[in-house]
Amino acid sequence: MLEKEDFENIGYVQRTHGIQGELACKTTVDLSFISEDEDRYFLMLEEQGLLIPYAVEGFRTKTDEIDLIRFSGIETKEQAETLVGSSLWLSRDYLDDQELSEDPYDFARYLGFNLIDANRGVVVGTISHIDETTMNTLLYVDTASGDELILPIAEELFTAYNDDERTLTLDIPEGLLDN
């Protein structure tokens, strides 16, 4: 069985690219080693809390932070759209020589983290998606009650983060958590 502890969250599927199932993925590690032997690698996508393996069929780097990835079995834009927003995970075995992002303002690193409100000292929920396509970066947070919160994020709101405990503490402005 796949255990989450054996994998590292390395980013997320940001959007589709083209009409043939290619995905633009925001990543926190250099995945260029995949292009040397694409058929050998699997990336995990988190779906409903479970890690699902996807065989890499094609890989190319677009920018320092965006990789274009094709997965086996994903042939159309419509199929690819179902994966947008999914967290990307890679086996820790592949990361031996890779540097994980240490930049606290590289928001993709917080996917799957628990969000804590610094003012109340309580867990708000789990960060399920990060949207950096808008003027203000947005966090999508799944709460324990099953609701989804959308919160703007900015460097000024950061108070603490803990990679080991997978928590991000923000000074959330008053009123944003009110129903």
PDB file of C-alpha atoms in Angstrom:
ATOM      1  CA  MET A   1       0.000   0.000   0.000  1.00  0.00           C
ATOM      2  CA  LEU A   2       1.176   3.514  -0.763  1.00  0.00           C
ATOM      3  CA  GLU A   3       1.998   5.476   2.369  1.00  0.00           C
ATOM      4  CA  LYS A   4       2.008   9.279   2.182  1.00  0.00           C
ATOM      5  CA  GLU A   5       5.112   9.363   4.383  1.00  0.00           C
ATOM      6  CA  ASP A   6       7.096   7.789   1.514  1.00  0.00           C
ATOM      7  CA  PHE A   7       6.289  10.713  -0.799  1.00  0.00           C
ATOM      8  CA  GLU A   8       6.954  14.434  -0.896  1.00  0.00           C
ATOM      9  CA  ASN A   9       4.474  17.058  -2.066  1.00  0.00           C
ATOM     10  CA  ILE A  10       6.266  18.777  -4.949  1.00  0.00           C
ATOM     11  CA  GLY A  11       3.580  21.076  -6.340  1.00  0.00           C
ATOM     12  CA  TYR A  12       0.244  20.964  -8.063  1.00  0.00           C
ATOM     13  CA  VAL A  13      -1.473  20.855 -11.431  1.00  0.00           C
ATOM     14  CA  GLN A  14      -2.056  24.506 -12.282  1.00  0.00           C
ATOM     15  CA  ARG A  15      -3.983  24.273 -15.573  1.00  0.00           C
ATOM     16  CA  THR A  16      -4.309  22.413 -18.850  1.00  0.00           C
ATOM     17  CA  HIS A  17      -1.932  23.178 -21.719  1.00  0.00           C
ATOM     18  CA  GLY A  18      -3.193  22.681 -25.243  1.00  0.00           C
ATOM     19  CA  ILE A  19      -5.844  20.209 -26.348  1.00  0.00           C
ATOM     20  CA  GLN A  20      -4.007  16.877 -26.129  1.00  0.00           C
ATOM     21  CA  GLY A  21      -4.064  16.307 -22.382  1.00  0.00           C
ATOM     22  CA  GLU A  22      -0.857  18.094 -21.405  1.00  0.00           C
ATOM     23  CA  LEU A  23      -0.802  19.750 -17.970  1.00  0.00           C
ATOM     24  CA  ALA A  24       1.050  22.830 -16.717  1.00  0.00           C
ATOM     25  CA  CYS A  25       2.325  21.923 -13.248  1.00  0.00           C
ATOM     26  CA  LYS A  26       3.818  24.318 -10.700  1.00  0.00           C
ATOM     27  CA  THR A  27       6.653  22.416  -9.060  1.00  0.00           C
ATOM     28  CA  THR A  28       9.037  23.079  -6.198  1.00  0.00           C
ATOM     29  CA  VAL A  29      11.802  20.726  -7.384  1.00  0.00           C
ATOM     30  CA  ASP A  30      13.780  20.291 -10.582  1.00  0.00           C
ATOM     31  CA  LEU A  31      12.146  17.386 -12.391  1.00  0.00           C
ATOM     32  CA  SER A  32      14.336  17.548 -15.506  1.00  0.00           C
ATOM     33  CA  PHE A  33      15.742  14.102 -14.641  1.00  0.00           C
ATOM     34  CA  ILE A  34      12.375  12.685 -15.742  1.00  0.00           C
ATOM     35  CA  SER A  35      12.983  13.690 -19.363  1.00  0.00           C
ATOM     36  CA  GLU A  36      15.995  11.349 -19.519  1.00  0.00           C
ATOM     37  CA  ASP A  37      13.844   8.250 -18.998  1.00  0.00           C
ATOM     38  CA  GLU A  38      10.167   9.268 -19.007  1.00  0.00           C
ATOM     39  CA  ASP A  39       8.758   5.740 -19.186  1.00  0.00           C
ATOM     40  CA  ARG A  40      10.318   4.851 -15.847  1.00  0.00           C
ATOM     41  CA  TYR A  41       8.680   7.509 -13.674  1.00  0.00           C
ATOM     42  CA  PHE A  42       5.362   7.791 -11.938  1.00  0.00           C
ATOM     43  CA  LEU A  43       4.059  10.884 -10.222  1.00  0.00           C
ATOM     44  CA  MET A  44       1.309  10.627  -7.657  1.00  0.00           C
ATOM     45  CA  LEU A  45      -1.711  12.879  -7.814  1.00  0.00           C
ATOM     46  CA  GLU A  46      -3.787  13.328  -4.703  1.00  0.00           C
ATOM     47  CA  GLU A  47      -7.448  12.630  -5.317  1.00  0.00           C
ATOM     48  CA  GLN A  48      -9.904  12.648  -2.413  1.00  0.00           C
ATOM     49  CA  GLY A  49      -7.042  12.219   0.055  1.00  0.00           C
ATOM     50  CA  LEU A  50      -5.528   9.211  -1.741  1.00  0.00           C
ATOM     51  CA  LEU A  51      -2.327   9.113  -3.786  1.00  0.00           C
ATOM     52  CA  ILE A  52      -3.010   7.746  -7.271  1.00  0.00           C
ATOM     53  CA  PRO A  53      -0.024   6.810  -9.493  1.00  0.00           C
ATOM     54  CA  TYR A  54       0.144   8.289 -12.993  1.00  0.00           C
ATOM     55  CA  ALA A  55       2.771   7.136 -15.484  1.00  0.00           C
ATOM     56  CA  VAL A  56       4.674  10.029 -17.059  1.00  0.00           C
ATOM     57  CA  GLU A  57       4.342   9.850 -20.838  1.00  0.00           C
ATOM     58  CA  GLY A  58       5.899  13.206 -21.699  1.00  0.00           C
ATOM     59  CA  PHE A  59       7.843  15.888 -19.881  1.00  0.00           C
ATOM     60  CA  ARG A  60       9.305  19.275 -20.736  1.00  0.00           C
ATOM     61  CA  THR A  61      10.295  22.333 -18.755  1.00  0.00           C
ATOM     62  CA  LYS A  62       8.481  25.568 -19.603  1.00  0.00           C
ATOM     63  CA  THR A  63       9.937  27.918 -16.931  1.00  0.00           C
ATOM     64  CA  ASP A  64      11.885  27.549 -13.689  1.00  0.00           C
ATOM     65  CA  GLU A  65       8.649  26.792 -11.845  1.00  0.00           C
ATOM     66  CA  ILE A  66       6.360  25.347 -14.530  1.00  0.00           C
ATOM     67  CA  ASP A  67       6.755  21.906 -16.094  1.00  0.00           C
ATOM     68  CA  LEU A  68       4.540  20.557 -18.870  1.00  0.00           C
ATOM     69  CA  ILE A  69       3.642  16.935 -18.160  1.00  0.00           C
ATOM     70  CA  ARG A  70       1.629  14.324 -20.059  1.00  0.00           C
ATOM     71  CA  PHE A  71       0.321  11.303 -18.228  1.00  0.00           C
ATOM     72  CA  SER A  72      -0.494   7.958 -19.800  1.00  0.00           C
ATOM     73  CA  GLY A  73      -4.226   7.653 -20.416  1.00  0.00           C
ATOM     74  CA  ILE A  74      -4.844  11.414 -20.398  1.00  0.00           C
ATOM     75  CA  GLU A  75      -5.394  12.187 -24.080  1.00  0.00           C
ATOM     76  CA  THR A  76      -7.780  15.156 -24.179  1.00  0.00           C
ATOM     77  CA  LYS A  77      -8.140  18.589 -22.637  1.00  0.00           C
ATOM     78  CA  GLU A  78     -11.367  17.418 -20.978  1.00  0.00           C
ATOM     79  CA  GLN A  79      -9.599  14.490 -19.288  1.00  0.00           C
ATOM     80  CA  ALA A  80      -6.779  16.806 -18.199  1.00  0.00           C
ATOM     81  CA  GLU A  81      -9.221  19.333 -16.708  1.00  0.00           C
ATOM     82  CA  THR A  82     -10.306  16.736 -14.131  1.00  0.00           C
ATOM     83  CA  LEU A  83      -6.762  16.800 -12.700  1.00  0.00           C
ATOM     84  CA  VAL A  84      -6.397  20.605 -12.386  1.00  0.00           C
ATOM     85  CA  GLY A  85      -5.798  21.549  -8.756  1.00  0.00           C
ATOM     86  CA  SER A  86      -4.485  18.107  -7.757  1.00  0.00           C
ATOM     87  CA  SER A  87      -1.384  17.976  -5.577  1.00  0.00           C
ATOM     88  CA  LEU A  88       1.695  16.368  -7.156  1.00  0.00           C
ATOM     89  CA  TRP A  89       3.717  13.893  -5.104  1.00  0.00           C
ATOM     90  CA  LEU A  90       7.014  12.182  -5.859  1.00  0.00           C
ATOM     91  CA  SER A  91       8.647   9.226  -4.141  1.00  0.00           C
ATOM     92  CA  ARG A  92      11.297  10.352  -1.655  1.00  0.00           C
ATOM     93  CA  ASP A  93      13.622   7.826  -3.347  1.00  0.00           C
ATOM     94  CA  TYR A  94      13.787  10.135  -6.385  1.00  0.00           C
ATOM     95  CA  LEU A  95      14.482  13.176  -4.240  1.00  0.00           C
ATOM     96  CA  ASP A  96      17.835  12.088  -2.813  1.00  0.00           C
ATOM     97  CA  ASP A  97      19.723  14.500  -5.042  1.00  0.00           C
ATOM     98  CA  GLN A  98      17.001  17.123  -5.326  1.00  0.00           C
ATOM     99  CA  GLU A  99      16.660  20.276  -3.299  1.00  0.00           C
ATOM    100  CA  LEU A 100      13.209  20.986  -1.939  1.00  0.00           C
ATOM    101  CA  SER A 101      12.197  24.621  -1.956  1.00  0.00           C
ATOM    102  CA  GLU A 102      13.204  26.379   1.248  1.00  0.00           C
ATOM    103  CA  ASP A 103      11.486  29.640   0.259  1.00  0.00           C
ATOM    104  CA  PRO A 104       8.654  30.198   2.747  1.00  0.00           C
ATOM    105  CA  TYR A 105       6.851  32.332   0.152  1.00  0.00           C
ATOM    106  CA  ASP A 106       6.825  29.567  -2.461  1.00  0.00           C
ATOM    107  CA  PHE A 107       3.148  28.929  -1.842  1.00  0.00           C
ATOM    108  CA  ALA A 108       2.975  25.576  -3.672  1.00  0.00           C
ATOM    109  CA  ARG A 109       4.951  23.979  -0.846  1.00  0.00           C
ATOM    110  CA  TYR A 110       1.949  24.375   1.492  1.00  0.00           C
ATOM    111  CA  LEU A 111      -0.459  22.089  -0.368  1.00  0.00           C
ATOM    112  CA  GLY A 112      -1.828  19.563   2.092  1.00  0.00           C
ATOM    113  CA  PHE A 113      -0.710  21.623   5.108  1.00  0.00           C
ATOM    114  CA  ASN A 114      -3.104  22.416   7.948  1.00  0.00           C
ATOM    115  CA  LEU A 115      -3.870  26.144   8.101  1.00  0.00           C
ATOM    116  CA  ILE A 116      -3.861  27.679  11.577  1.00  0.00           C
ATOM    117  CA  ASP A 117      -5.402  31.065  12.401  1.00  0.00           C
ATOM    118  CA  ALA A 118      -2.820  32.897  14.544  1.00  0.00           C
ATOM    119  CA  ASN A 119      -5.516  35.086  16.136  1.00  0.00           C
ATOM    120  CA  ARG A 120      -7.656  32.212  17.403  1.00  0.00           C
ATOM    121  CA  GLY A 121      -4.971  29.520  17.634  1.00  0.00           C
ATOM    122  CA  VAL A 122      -7.205  26.978  15.905  1.00  0.00           C
ATOM    123  CA  VAL A 123      -6.868  24.808  12.816  1.00  0.00           C
ATOM    124  CA  VAL A 124      -9.009  26.322  10.065  1.00  0.00           C
ATOM    125  CA  GLY A 125      -8.665  23.359   7.703  1.00  0.00           C
ATOM    126  CA  THR A 126      -6.408  21.733   5.104  1.00  0.00           C
ATOM    127  CA  ILE A 127      -5.002  23.664   2.145  1.00  0.00           C
ATOM    128  CA  SER A 128      -6.348  21.821  -0.898  1.00  0.00           C
ATOM    129  CA  HIS A 129      -5.491  24.160  -3.769  1.00  0.00           C
ATOM    130  CA  ILE A 130      -3.483  27.297  -4.456  1.00  0.00           C
ATOM    131  CA  ASP A 131      -4.468  29.664  -7.254  1.00  0.00           C
ATOM    132  CA  GLU A 132      -1.643  31.887  -8.432  1.00  0.00           C
ATOM    133  CA  THR A 133      -3.345  32.845 -11.689  1.00  0.00           C
ATOM    134  CA  THR A 134      -5.118  35.833 -10.137  1.00  0.00           C
ATOM    135  CA  MET A 135      -3.625  39.162  -9.068  1.00  0.00           C
ATOM    136  CA  ASN A 136      -3.736  37.966  -5.448  1.00  0.00           C
ATOM    137  CA  THR A 137      -2.711  34.397  -4.666  1.00  0.00           C
ATOM    138  CA  LEU A 138      -5.640  32.467  -3.196  1.00  0.00           C
ATOM    139  CA  LEU A 139      -5.646  29.527  -0.776  1.00  0.00           C
ATOM    140  CA  TYR A 140      -8.488  27.031  -1.005  1.00  0.00           C
ATOM    141  CA  VAL A 141      -9.024  25.466   2.402  1.00  0.00           C
ATOM    142  CA  ASP A 142     -11.193  22.424   3.159  1.00  0.00           C
ATOM    143  CA  THR A 143     -12.671  22.759   6.643  1.00  0.00           C
ATOM    144  CA  ALA A 144     -13.628  19.950   9.032  1.00  0.00           C
ATOM    145  CA  SER A 145     -17.305  20.823   8.478  1.00  0.00           C
ATOM    146  CA  GLY A 146     -16.930  20.126   4.751  1.00  0.00           C
ATOM    147  CA  ASP A 147     -16.943  23.755   3.633  1.00  0.00           C
ATOM    148  CA  GLU A 148     -14.377  25.296   1.319  1.00  0.00           C
ATOM    149  CA  LEU A 149     -12.874  28.662   2.228  1.00  0.00           C
ATOM    150  CA  ILE A 150     -11.059  30.847  -0.274  1.00  0.00           C
ATOM    151  CA  LEU A 151      -8.540  33.141   1.383  1.00  0.00           C
ATOM    152  CA  PRO A 152      -6.088  35.641  -0.096  1.00  0.00           C
ATOM    153  CA  ILE A 153      -2.494  35.056   0.941  1.00  0.00           C
ATOM    154  CA  ALA A 154       0.324  37.580   1.232  1.00  0.00           C
ATOM    155  CA  GLU A 155       3.769  37.566   2.818  1.00  0.00           C
ATOM    156  CA  GLU A 156       2.565  40.036   5.479  1.00  0.00           C
ATOM    157  CA  LEU A 157       0.119  37.436   6.831  1.00  0.00           C
ATOM    158  CA  PHE A 158       2.758  34.763   7.536  1.00  0.00           C
ATOM    159  CA  THR A 159       3.545  34.148  11.198  1.00  0.00           C
ATOM    160  CA  ALA A 160       4.979  30.600  11.170  1.00  0.00           C
ATOM    161  CA  TYR A 161       5.238  27.331   9.285  1.00  0.00           C
ATOM    162  CA  ASN A 162       6.408  23.861  10.258  1.00  0.00           C
ATOM    163  CA  ASP A 163       7.381  21.406   7.529  1.00  0.00           C
ATOM    164  CA  ASP A 164       7.563  18.445   9.924  1.00  0.00           C
ATOM    165  CA  GLU A 165       4.074  19.030  11.333  1.00  0.00           C
ATOM    166  CA  ARG A 166       2.820  20.314   7.951  1.00  0.00           C
ATOM    167  CA  THR A 167       1.266  23.457   9.414  1.00  0.00           C
ATOM    168  CA  LEU A 168       1.076  27.033   8.155  1.00  0.00           C
ATOM    169  CA  THR A 169       0.081  29.767  10.592  1.00  0.00           C
ATOM    170  CA  LEU A 170      -1.346  32.973   9.161  1.00  0.00           C
ATOM    171  CA  ASP A 171      -2.582  36.192  10.731  1.00  0.00           C
ATOM    172  CA  ILE A 172      -5.950  35.949   8.993  1.00  0.00           C
ATOM    173  CA  PRO A 173      -7.684  39.348   8.791  1.00  0.00           C
ATOM    174  CA  GLU A 174     -10.854  39.741  10.843  1.00  0.00           C
ATOM    175  CA  GLY A 175     -14.022  38.814   8.994  1.00  0.00           C
ATOM    176  CA  LEU A 176     -12.515  36.403   6.461  1.00  0.00           C
ATOM    177  CA  LEU A 177     -13.448  33.345   8.517  1.00  0.00           C
ATOM    178  CA  ASP A 178     -16.973  34.525   9.358  1.00  0.00           C
ATOM    179  CA  ASN A 179     -19.822  32.666   7.685  1.00  0.00           C
TER     180      ASN A 179
END
